XYZ file of C-alpha atoms in Angstrom:
397
model
C 50.352 47.826 61.128
C 46.769 48.588 62.529
C 43.484 48.848 60.504
C 45.322 46.551 58.173
C 43.600 42.760 57.609
C 46.524 41.002 56.074
C 49.767 40.969 56.282
C 53.030 39.147 55.015
C 54.927 36.761 57.528
C 58.676 36.906 57.213
C 58.780 32.998 58.092
C 56.645 31.864 55.226
C 55.324 33.130 51.644
C 51.493 32.611 53.047
C 49.097 35.941 52.668
C 45.905 36.135 54.443
C 42.819 37.089 52.242
C 41.030 39.886 52.934
C 37.834 38.029 53.899
C 35.653 40.231 51.410
C 38.173 39.126 48.926
C 37.823 35.577 49.888
C 34.221 36.296 49.581
C 34.008 37.742 46.014
C 36.168 34.518 45.258
C 34.235 32.198 46.268
C 31.459 33.665 44.716
C 32.719 33.535 41.348
C 34.111 30.669 41.944
C 30.451 29.036 42.595
C 29.473 31.106 39.620
C 31.638 29.517 37.358
C 30.165 26.018 38.432
C 26.443 27.020 38.301
C 27.403 27.838 34.569
C 28.921 25.037 34.083
C 26.499 22.630 35.696
C 23.487 24.650 33.492
C 25.655 23.785 29.944
C 25.504 20.476 31.293
C 21.851 19.816 32.411
C 20.719 21.620 28.765
C 23.062 19.124 27.112
C 22.172 16.319 28.773
C 18.326 17.270 28.343
C 18.549 19.363 24.672
C 20.366 19.049 21.742
C 19.831 22.844 21.170
C 19.014 26.039 23.602
C 18.371 29.254 22.470
C 16.550 32.506 23.009
C 14.759 35.174 20.419
C 14.658 39.024 21.126
C 10.898 40.414 20.281
C 11.591 40.442 16.456
C 12.291 36.534 16.573
C 15.952 37.234 16.531
C 18.572 34.845 17.818
C 20.291 36.536 20.640
C 21.725 33.629 22.229
C 22.248 29.988 21.092
C 24.301 26.888 22.692
C 26.051 25.324 22.058
C 28.764 26.489 19.546
C 27.426 24.743 16.210
C 23.642 24.258 15.712
C 22.392 21.817 12.731
C 26.075 22.230 11.441
C 25.415 26.272 11.317
C 28.060 28.265 14.231
C 25.984 29.440 16.232
C 27.610 32.904 16.204
C 26.945 33.061 12.303
C 22.782 32.971 13.966
C 23.140 35.398 16.559
C 20.686 38.418 14.670
C 18.785 35.800 12.120
C 15.216 35.333 12.435
C 14.996 32.007 13.910
C 11.550 31.679 11.382
C 14.421 31.854 8.309
C 15.043 27.824 9.302
C 11.719 26.515 8.456
C 10.782 24.966 5.884
C 7.844 24.849 4.504
C 4.901 26.534 4.907
C 2.663 27.536 8.003
C 2.243 29.306 10.967
C 5.725 29.632 12.972
C 6.507 28.349 16.069
C 8.707 31.187 17.229
C 5.328 33.604 16.939
C 3.749 32.025 19.947
C 3.455 33.971 22.974
C 2.597 30.835 25.331
C 4.564 28.029 27.004
C 4.564 25.028 24.835
C 6.048 21.295 24.731
C 7.329 18.928 22.214
C 6.051 20.838 19.715
C 7.272 19.691 15.950
C 8.779 22.235 13.405
C 10.515 21.113 10.318
C 14.046 22.963 9.451
C 16.813 22.975 7.795
C 20.283 22.480 8.765
C 23.551 23.984 7.206
C 23.756 21.475 4.416
C 19.876 22.216 3.212
C 18.653 18.593 4.727
C 15.888 18.601 6.282
C 15.089 18.244 10.614
C 12.996 17.838 12.478
C 12.896 19.940 15.405
C 11.016 18.992 18.984
C 10.468 22.817 20.493
C 9.297 23.485 23.764
C 9.333 26.899 24.337
C 8.608 29.747 26.717
C 7.825 33.884 26.260
C 9.641 35.818 28.043
C 8.564 39.054 29.478
C 10.023 42.444 31.052
C 9.401 44.244 34.843
C 5.296 45.590 33.026
C 4.637 41.783 31.482
C 5.165 43.492 27.895
C 6.663 40.574 25.522
C 10.787 40.534 24.930
C 11.399 36.880 23.367
C 11.819 33.640 24.033
C 13.354 31.357 25.710
C 13.216 27.673 24.164
C 14.539 23.914 24.102
C 14.842 21.811 21.381
C 15.531 17.699 20.688
C 16.495 16.834 16.949
C 13.662 13.747 16.753
C 14.078 13.641 12.962
C 15.441 10.067 13.219
C 12.281 8.967 15.261
C 9.890 10.787 12.997
C 11.567 8.691 10.225
C 11.042 5.546 11.749
C 7.965 6.263 12.794
C 6.628 7.454 9.363
C 8.260 4.160 8.033
C 6.032 2.128 10.041
C 2.924 4.354 9.646
C 4.064 3.885 6.084
C 4.215 -0.204 6.218
C 1.175 -0.592 8.573
C -0.597 1.452 5.696
C 0.833 -0.716 2.904
C 0.344 -3.663 4.915
C -3.377 -2.742 5.172
C -3.329 -1.878 0.995
C -2.301 -5.148 -0.053
C -3.889 -6.789 2.331
C -7.757 -5.557 1.180
C -6.066 -6.143 -2.577
C -5.162 -10.021 -1.252
C -8.863 -9.883 -0.319
C -10.572 -8.908 -3.377
C -8.278 -11.433 -5.038
C -8.800 -14.116 -2.512
C -12.900 -13.636 -2.660
C -12.821 -13.534 -6.842
C -13.741 -16.983 -8.900
C -11.847 -17.938 -11.447
C -7.457 -17.212 -11.860
C -8.804 -14.570 -14.612
C -11.365 -12.890 -12.466
C -8.731 -12.784 -9.991
C -6.760 -11.197 -11.683
C -8.930 -8.368 -12.866
C -10.566 -7.782 -9.876
C -6.150 -6.657 -8.824
C -5.774 -4.575 -11.400
C -8.816 -2.543 -10.626
C -8.574 -2.269 -7.085
C -4.207 -1.409 -7.759
C -5.581 1.020 -10.169
C -7.909 2.684 -7.618
C -5.453 2.084 -4.458
C -2.573 3.940 -6.114
C -4.770 6.226 -8.025
C -3.148 5.259 -11.908
C -5.070 5.843 -14.848
C -5.066 2.779 -15.627
C -3.042 -0.832 -14.735
C -2.306 -4.060 -17.305
C -0.743 -7.308 -16.986
C 1.068 -7.804 -19.734
C 2.933 -11.559 -21.612
C 5.588 -12.765 -23.531
C 4.242 -14.049 -26.852
C 6.012 -15.011 -29.829
C 5.014 -11.450 -32.159
C 6.289 -10.145 -28.805
C 5.222 -8.767 -25.511
C 1.234 -8.471 -25.707
C -1.811 -7.049 -23.226
C -3.407 -10.445 -21.095
C -5.737 -8.187 -18.855
C -5.957 -4.441 -18.703
C -8.487 -1.924 -16.480
C -7.377 0.510 -19.366
C -5.992 1.339 -22.904
C -2.072 1.231 -22.679
C -1.012 4.688 -22.969
C 1.719 4.710 -26.351
C 5.038 2.923 -26.089
C 4.197 1.355 -22.658
C 3.344 -2.041 -24.398
C 6.352 -2.058 -26.929
C 9.219 -0.825 -23.350
C 7.103 -4.151 -22.070
C 9.696 -6.438 -24.711
C 12.980 -5.070 -23.528
C 12.093 -5.041 -19.879
C 10.681 -8.925 -20.772
C 13.688 -10.337 -22.455
C 16.522 -8.547 -19.459
C 14.226 -9.144 -16.606
C 14.918 -5.542 -16.051
C 11.980 -3.508 -13.949
C 11.436 -0.231 -16.331
C 10.433 2.854 -14.345
C 9.943 6.441 -16.121
C 7.221 9.119 -18.038
C 6.440 8.341 -21.541
C 6.743 10.504 -24.332
C 3.686 12.152 -22.735
C 5.062 12.606 -19.383
C 3.093 9.921 -18.604
C 4.476 8.176 -14.559
C 4.769 4.506 -16.119
C 6.627 1.225 -14.247
C 6.675 -2.062 -15.622
C 7.410 -3.937 -12.814
C 8.547 -8.078 -13.231
C 7.087 -11.596 -11.562
C 9.997 -13.654 -12.169
C 8.322 -17.254 -13.145
C 8.897 -19.482 -16.075
C 7.487 -19.494 -19.156
C 3.927 -19.202 -19.620
C 3.720 -18.026 -15.448
C 6.313 -14.731 -16.276
C 4.788 -11.293 -16.491
C 4.803 -7.421 -16.278
C 2.224 -5.503 -13.972
C 2.301 -2.418 -15.766
C 0.912 0.494 -14.178
C 0.476 4.051 -15.433
C -0.553 7.720 -14.298
C -1.584 10.862 -16.476
C 0.094 13.372 -17.656
C 1.565 15.743 -15.070
C 0.768 13.418 -12.271
C 3.091 12.778 -9.788
C 6.189 10.082 -9.817
C 5.946 6.863 -7.810
C 7.033 6.838 -4.455
C 8.904 4.063 -2.356
C 5.643 3.055 -1.158
C 3.890 3.160 -3.965
C 6.985 1.049 -5.832
C 6.732 -1.342 -2.669
C 2.835 -1.836 -3.770
C 3.281 -2.141 -6.718
C 5.967 -5.145 -6.026
C 3.694 -6.871 -4.238
C 1.398 -7.243 -6.468
C 3.898 -8.050 -9.723
C 4.912 -10.737 -7.961
C 0.918 -12.132 -6.722
C -1.240 -11.259 -9.652
C 1.556 -12.537 -11.467
C 1.848 -15.980 -10.060
C -2.403 -15.809 -10.213
C -1.809 -15.349 -14.409
C 1.164 -17.661 -14.499
C -1.577 -20.539 -12.626
C -4.259 -19.485 -14.918
C -2.162 -19.765 -17.749
C -1.059 -22.705 -17.093
C -4.569 -24.391 -16.056
C -4.626 -22.863 -19.804
C -1.985 -24.692 -21.604
C -2.442 -28.353 -19.637
C -6.396 -28.172 -20.552
C -5.063 -27.337 -24.226
C -2.883 -30.336 -24.546
C -5.287 -31.841 -23.025
C -8.002 -31.852 -25.716
C -5.452 -31.642 -28.235
C -3.882 -34.514 -30.327
C -0.113 -33.682 -29.988
C 0.730 -34.827 -33.676
C -1.687 -33.137 -35.597
C -3.186 -30.526 -33.595
C -6.726 -31.036 -33.814
C -9.326 -31.716 -31.096
C -8.805 -35.239 -29.769
C -11.757 -37.512 -29.417
C -12.444 -36.600 -25.920
C -12.207 -32.436 -26.974
C -13.772 -33.667 -30.315
C -17.324 -35.532 -28.574
C -17.168 -32.287 -25.535
C -16.918 -29.799 -28.670
C -20.047 -31.758 -30.386
C -22.151 -32.052 -27.318
C -22.140 -28.601 -26.378
C -22.679 -27.364 -30.072
C -25.709 -29.507 -30.241
C -26.880 -28.667 -26.727
C -26.457 -24.791 -27.810
C -27.735 -25.316 -31.326
C -30.757 -28.052 -31.498
C -32.438 -26.579 -34.609
C -29.164 -26.030 -36.682
C -28.310 -29.695 -37.806
C -25.303 -30.129 -39.457
C -23.405 -33.807 -40.855
C -20.717 -35.654 -39.160
C -18.250 -37.139 -41.566
C -15.932 -39.949 -40.501
C -12.427 -40.261 -42.736
C -9.642 -42.608 -42.450
C -6.058 -43.643 -44.395
C -6.031 -47.015 -46.038
C -2.771 -48.406 -46.263
C -1.440 -46.539 -43.035
C 0.785 -49.707 -41.837
C 1.877 -50.295 -44.875
C 3.383 -47.065 -45.069
C 4.603 -47.520 -41.340
C 5.825 -50.777 -42.638
C 8.012 -49.723 -45.923
C 9.009 -46.073 -45.266
C 8.877 -45.602 -41.054
C 6.879 -43.812 -38.475
C 7.936 -40.142 -39.770
C 6.076 -41.132 -42.696
C 3.080 -42.569 -41.821
C 3.758 -39.069 -38.972
C 3.477 -36.659 -42.199
C 0.249 -38.716 -44.038
C -1.976 -37.917 -40.908
C -0.074 -33.888 -40.345
C -0.957 -33.719 -43.932
C -4.646 -35.072 -43.430
C -5.150 -32.855 -40.371
C -4.077 -29.826 -42.684
C -6.629 -30.951 -45.482
C -9.427 -30.663 -42.782
C -8.311 -28.338 -41.253
C -8.088 -25.991 -44.094
C -11.292 -27.179 -45.427
C -13.358 -26.315 -42.216
C -15.730 -23.256 -42.034
C -15.412 -21.161 -38.954
C -18.887 -23.252 -37.360
C -17.436 -26.792 -37.940
C -15.348 -29.101 -35.855
C -12.388 -31.138 -36.803
C -10.989 -33.985 -35.053
C -9.371 -36.854 -34.802
C -10.610 -39.959 -33.443
C -7.790 -41.966 -33.474
C -5.449 -44.556 -35.499
C -5.870 -43.192 -38.997
C -9.684 -42.215 -38.015
C -10.634 -38.303 -38.495
C -14.357 -36.818 -37.663
C -15.905 -33.867 -39.052
C -19.214 -31.950 -37.961
C -20.007 -29.793 -41.008
C -22.389 -26.742 -39.100
C -26.086 -26.381 -40.867
C -24.963 -29.180 -44.058
C -27.665 -31.672 -45.785
C -26.607 -34.319 -46.688
C -26.057 -33.225 -50.466
C -23.523 -30.380 -48.967
C -21.627 -33.159 -46.888
C -21.514 -35.080 -49.544
C -19.547 -32.038 -51.824
C -17.789 -31.531 -48.972
C -16.085 -35.146 -48.130
C -15.423 -35.039 -51.559
C -13.659 -32.283 -51.853
C -10.947 -33.445 -49.192
C -10.642 -36.613 -51.572
């Protein structure tokens, strides 16, 4: 048929497609392929892409689910309604930007950090008609960077505090310096070290008076070996952190802030726990030194100063108060050996302890009592003349 450009041949079922239709189909296929290519590339290069109008409302979003939201449900909604916190909105920008950080809320209300790249859109007259943008979810990277930065800050703080402790002289000076530095570093109202004692927990060192209730909380904390966190009755954020040493080295680091101040965060607690171990070990070392010195200077049976400690104390007293004078009384027990032989050493030990108790009860606040060895005892009576010394000695018999 003249003028027709397609025909159906009787010997097959093939169709001759007109050139215009073939071109249209090819163009449609190319467009579909281009669109798919664009979507694939956009998906590889960004977690989401979008466009807004000149009022900042979403007009296009991809993929179908964005931060847990259905993309269709966000169309027409202002983009800045997703932002968290105050400050300028990146969706108000009129110039191209890359890698702009913004915190937004996902569908569950959780904070997510987006790295935005934006370019403004204009009409033929150059007027602003919206934004086109791509975003990467960099929440995990931000969290990792924040954790690394916090770790560096914490390490720097602990290094500075450790240096403060190291440069001091005695263990007590080291603890005092460490507590003062910790108070300044964390903005505390006060810091202290609490140790167990026969009558209950007691303060071994402190930078300020403990708030009501904190020392009482130390008893259960020491008994259970558990750290304690929480506000006190007046609202003060407080913490008790353990150093799990053996007596006399166990202790608690106490820290507190003024009522209404912020509670302890993860970094605060990390610093407190590290300092609890450092200061607890230092304090425990000092207390063990004191205990060893006490044992070295004390007669274990009577609790009086031994010979060396008595002579050292008397020498120091005479050097510090040369004009005071005094009287030195020597006492011994008669028949101690027959008592031991007849009734056993327990009876002899009881006699020695009774004598020590008489000396201790009869000694004045400035006197020095000691066991010189065996059945011999000494008593320095400060400021006494011969008559006073005789009277005091007679009172002991």
